[in-house]
Tab-separated table of C-alpha atoms in Angstrom:
chain	number	residue	atom	x	y	z
D	1	UNK	CA	-8.394	14.578	-17.164
D	2	UNK	CA	-8.450	17.476	-14.717
D	3	UNK	CA	-5.877	17.494	-11.940
D	4	UNK	CA	-7.193	18.118	-8.435
D	5	UNK	CA	-4.773	20.005	-6.216
D	6	UNK	CA	-4.688	20.596	-2.460
D	7	UNK	CA	-6.306	24.020	-2.855
D	8	UNK	CA	-9.272	22.655	-4.813
D	9	UNK	CA	-11.021	21.131	-1.838
D	10	UNK	CA	-12.698	22.972	0.986
D	11	UNK	CA	-12.886	19.827	3.057
D	12	UNK	CA	-11.062	16.516	2.858
D	13	UNK	CA	-12.360	13.538	4.796
D	14	UNK	CA	-10.284	10.703	6.118
D	15	UNK	CA	-11.720	7.382	7.248
D	16	UNK	CA	-10.959	6.187	10.782
D	17	UNK	CA	-9.818	2.728	9.626
D	18	UNK	CA	-6.558	4.193	8.316
D	19	UNK	CA	-3.285	3.259	10.021
D	20	UNK	CA	-1.841	5.731	12.520
D	21	UNK	CA	1.152	6.487	10.264
D	22	UNK	CA	-1.001	7.232	7.215
D	23	UNK	CA	-3.380	9.338	9.323
D	24	UNK	CA	-0.486	11.430	10.702
D	25	UNK	CA	0.881	11.951	7.181
D	26	UNK	CA	-2.428	13.233	5.798
D	27	UNK	CA	-3.186	15.282	8.910
D	28	UNK	CA	0.127	17.118	8.443
D	29	UNK	CA	-0.350	17.559	4.692
D	30	UNK	CA	-3.937	18.824	4.787
D	31	UNK	CA	-4.169	20.269	8.306
D	32	UNK	CA	-6.510	23.146	7.396
D	33	UNK	CA	-8.952	21.131	5.322
D	34	UNK	CA	-9.026	17.765	7.057
D	35	UNK	CA	-12.036	16.236	8.736
D	36	UNK	CA	-11.599	12.939	10.549
D	37	UNK	CA	-14.741	11.001	9.777
D	38	UNK	CA	-16.731	9.056	12.254
D	39	UNK	CA	-19.351	7.110	10.318
D	40	UNK	CA	-21.977	8.470	12.726
D	41	UNK	CA	-20.951	12.138	12.344
D	42	UNK	CA	-22.931	13.134	9.267
D	43	UNK	CA	-23.140	16.900	9.780
D	44	UNK	CA	-20.053	17.580	7.630
D	45	UNK	CA	-20.647	15.000	4.903
D	46	UNK	CA	-22.168	17.477	2.397
D	47	UNK	CA	-19.018	19.636	2.596
D	48	UNK	CA	-16.562	16.826	1.835
D	49	UNK	CA	-15.012	16.944	-1.646
D	50	UNK	CA	-12.116	14.500	-1.272
D	51	UNK	CA	-12.293	11.206	0.594
D	52	UNK	CA	-9.139	9.330	1.619
D	53	UNK	CA	-10.262	5.802	2.343
D	54	UNK	CA	-9.734	2.095	2.216
D	55	UNK	CA	-11.211	0.705	-1.031
D	56	UNK	CA	-14.292	-0.797	0.601
D	57	UNK	CA	-16.868	1.978	0.662
D	58	UNK	CA	-20.362	1.361	-0.654
D	59	UNK	CA	-22.572	3.478	-2.880
D	60	UNK	CA	-24.992	3.793	0.061
D	61	UNK	CA	-22.226	5.360	2.151
D	62	UNK	CA	-21.070	7.624	-0.701
D	63	UNK	CA	-24.578	9.019	-1.170
D	64	UNK	CA	-23.964	11.052	2.000
D	65	UNK	CA	-21.264	13.025	0.119
D	66	UNK	CA	-23.148	15.007	-2.550
D	67	UNK	CA	-20.134	17.226	-3.361
D	68	UNK	CA	-17.562	14.436	-3.556
D	69	UNK	CA	-15.062	14.933	-6.398
D	70	UNK	CA	-12.309	12.430	-5.656
D	71	UNK	CA	-11.671	9.256	-3.674
D	72	UNK	CA	-8.069	8.293	-2.973
D	73	UNK	CA	-7.634	4.699	-1.838
D	74	UNK	CA	-4.721	3.499	0.226
D	75	UNK	CA	-4.175	0.303	-1.736
D	76	UNK	CA	-3.765	-0.760	-5.339
D	77	UNK	CA	-6.828	-3.005	-5.460
D	78	UNK	CA	-10.108	-1.187	-6.007
D	79	UNK	CA	-12.222	-4.052	-7.352
D	80	UNK	CA	-14.806	-3.667	-4.545
D	81	UNK	CA	-15.519	-0.001	-5.253
D	82	UNK	CA	-18.983	0.967	-6.590
D	83	UNK	CA	-17.864	1.911	-10.113
D	84	UNK	CA	-21.380	2.523	-11.450
D	85	UNK	CA	-22.022	5.060	-8.692
D	86	UNK	CA	-18.642	6.750	-9.193
D	87	UNK	CA	-19.173	7.063	-12.938
D	88	UNK	CA	-22.746	8.319	-12.612
D	89	UNK	CA	-21.653	10.978	-10.111
D	90	UNK	CA	-18.406	11.874	-11.904
D	91	UNK	CA	-16.260	10.997	-8.887
D	92	UNK	CA	-12.600	10.415	-9.724
D	93	UNK	CA	-11.057	7.313	-8.153
D	94	UNK	CA	-7.321	7.009	-7.617
D	95	UNK	CA	-5.416	4.159	-6.041
D	96	UNK	CA	-1.951	3.630	-4.616
D	97	UNK	CA	-0.627	1.385	-7.378
D	98	UNK	CA	3.151	1.431	-7.256
D	99	UNK	CA	3.331	3.275	-3.960
D	100	UNK	CA	4.589	0.259	-2.032
D	101	UNK	CA	6.634	-1.431	-4.765
D	102	UNK	CA	10.093	-0.545	-3.495
D	103	UNK	CA	9.329	-1.207	0.175
D	104	UNK	CA	7.584	-4.521	-0.416
D	105	UNK	CA	10.127	-5.774	-2.945
D	106	UNK	CA	12.971	-4.910	-0.563
D	107	UNK	CA	11.161	-6.758	2.217
D	108	UNK	CA	10.647	-9.815	0.005
D	109	UNK	CA	14.310	-9.749	-0.974
D	110	UNK	CA	15.311	-9.409	2.690
D	111	UNK	CA	13.254	-12.514	3.502
D	112	UNK	CA	14.903	-14.415	0.643
D	113	UNK	CA	18.349	-13.419	1.905
D	114	UNK	CA	17.413	-14.258	5.498
D	115	UNK	CA	16.333	-17.723	4.380
D	116	UNK	CA	19.401	-18.455	2.264
D	117	UNK	CA	21.745	-17.152	4.979
D	118	UNK	CA	19.727	-18.851	7.767
D	119	UNK	CA	19.485	-15.665	9.790
D	120	UNK	CA	16.813	-17.232	12.021
D	121	UNK	CA	19.286	-19.938	13.115
D	122	UNK	CA	22.032	-17.378	13.719
D	123	UNK	CA	19.726	-15.240	15.878
D	124	UNK	CA	18.514	-18.273	17.838
D	125	UNK	CA	22.109	-19.381	18.467
D	126	UNK	CA	23.143	-15.886	19.476
D	127	UNK	CA	20.319	-15.653	22.017
D	128	UNK	CA	21.468	-18.985	23.501
D	129	UNK	CA	25.122	-17.825	23.466
D	130	UNK	CA	25.867	-20.802	21.229
D	131	UNK	CA	28.745	-19.960	18.908
D	132	UNK	CA	28.722	-22.863	16.437
D	133	UNK	CA	30.689	-21.679	13.423
D	134	UNK	CA	29.880	-24.606	11.124
D	135	UNK	CA	26.219	-25.034	11.990
D	136	UNK	CA	23.822	-24.465	9.116
D	137	UNK	CA	24.475	-24.275	5.418
D	138	UNK	CA	24.758	-20.746	4.097
D	139	UNK	CA	24.056	-20.328	0.413
D	140	UNK	CA	23.993	-17.474	-2.031
D	141	UNK	CA	21.128	-16.267	-4.188
D	142	UNK	CA	23.422	-15.862	-7.191
D	143	UNK	CA	22.448	-18.306	-9.973
D	144	UNK	CA	19.292	-19.352	-8.090
D	145	UNK	CA	15.897	-19.176	-9.797
D	146	UNK	CA	13.155	-16.963	-8.378
D	147	UNK	CA	9.544	-17.352	-9.478
D	148	UNK	CA	7.658	-14.093	-9.006
D	149	UNK	CA	3.907	-14.634	-8.819
D	150	UNK	CA	2.199	-11.385	-9.759
D	151	UNK	CA	3.233	-9.016	-12.514
D	152	UNK	CA	2.321	-5.780	-10.768
D	153	UNK	CA	4.678	-3.070	-9.631
D	154	UNK	CA	5.862	-5.053	-6.597
D	155	UNK	CA	6.625	-8.111	-8.727
D	156	UNK	CA	8.493	-6.009	-11.277
D	157	UNK	CA	10.536	-4.257	-8.577
D	158	UNK	CA	11.418	-7.596	-6.969
D	159	UNK	CA	12.421	-9.082	-10.330
D	160	UNK	CA	14.647	-6.091	-11.064
D	161	UNK	CA	16.429	-6.432	-7.716
D	162	UNK	CA	16.774	-10.213	-8.028
D	163	UNK	CA	18.286	-9.915	-11.515
D	164	UNK	CA	20.758	-7.346	-10.171
D	165	UNK	CA	21.857	-9.961	-7.626
D	166	UNK	CA	22.456	-12.545	-10.350
D	167	UNK	CA	19.246	-14.522	-9.963
D	168	UNK	CA	17.318	-16.078	-12.820
D	169	UNK	CA	13.749	-14.750	-12.681
D	170	UNK	CA	10.544	-16.289	-13.982
D	171	UNK	CA	7.342	-14.277	-13.736
D	172	UNK	CA	3.774	-15.514	-13.551
D	173	UNK	CA	0.896	-13.075	-13.826
């Protein structure tokens, strides 16, 4: 498989539906080559070689990009992409599998800890200036069982962290 580098593309297109943070990241990275796409602005479509997009584009939309070489999606799931069109036109498709594993698994673990430590009750009491020291039952996650539904990179990262905290982990794909 051929690697496509930043210098390989004369023009990179970015879809407007992208979050502000992701847009700023790509605008900084590819400042000289970037075109912010408006679906009605078709004058530059033939020049676009790389498309950074959500994984919901259609083959009808992609037909406007005759020189397209690569589509980079911002999520792991690409099951709605027009694979027949991509294969027929030799367009490489990449996804973001694994990109969010550490962040999402840390967030999930934070929610587990918040629940077992009843952080919501502590915050509510603090806002009311209620200093009840014995209110609520705080527990630990150690020796608890966690069922991880989904065996992707996020599920694996969460399982790894939970095991490190002494939890028993069961995974379901």
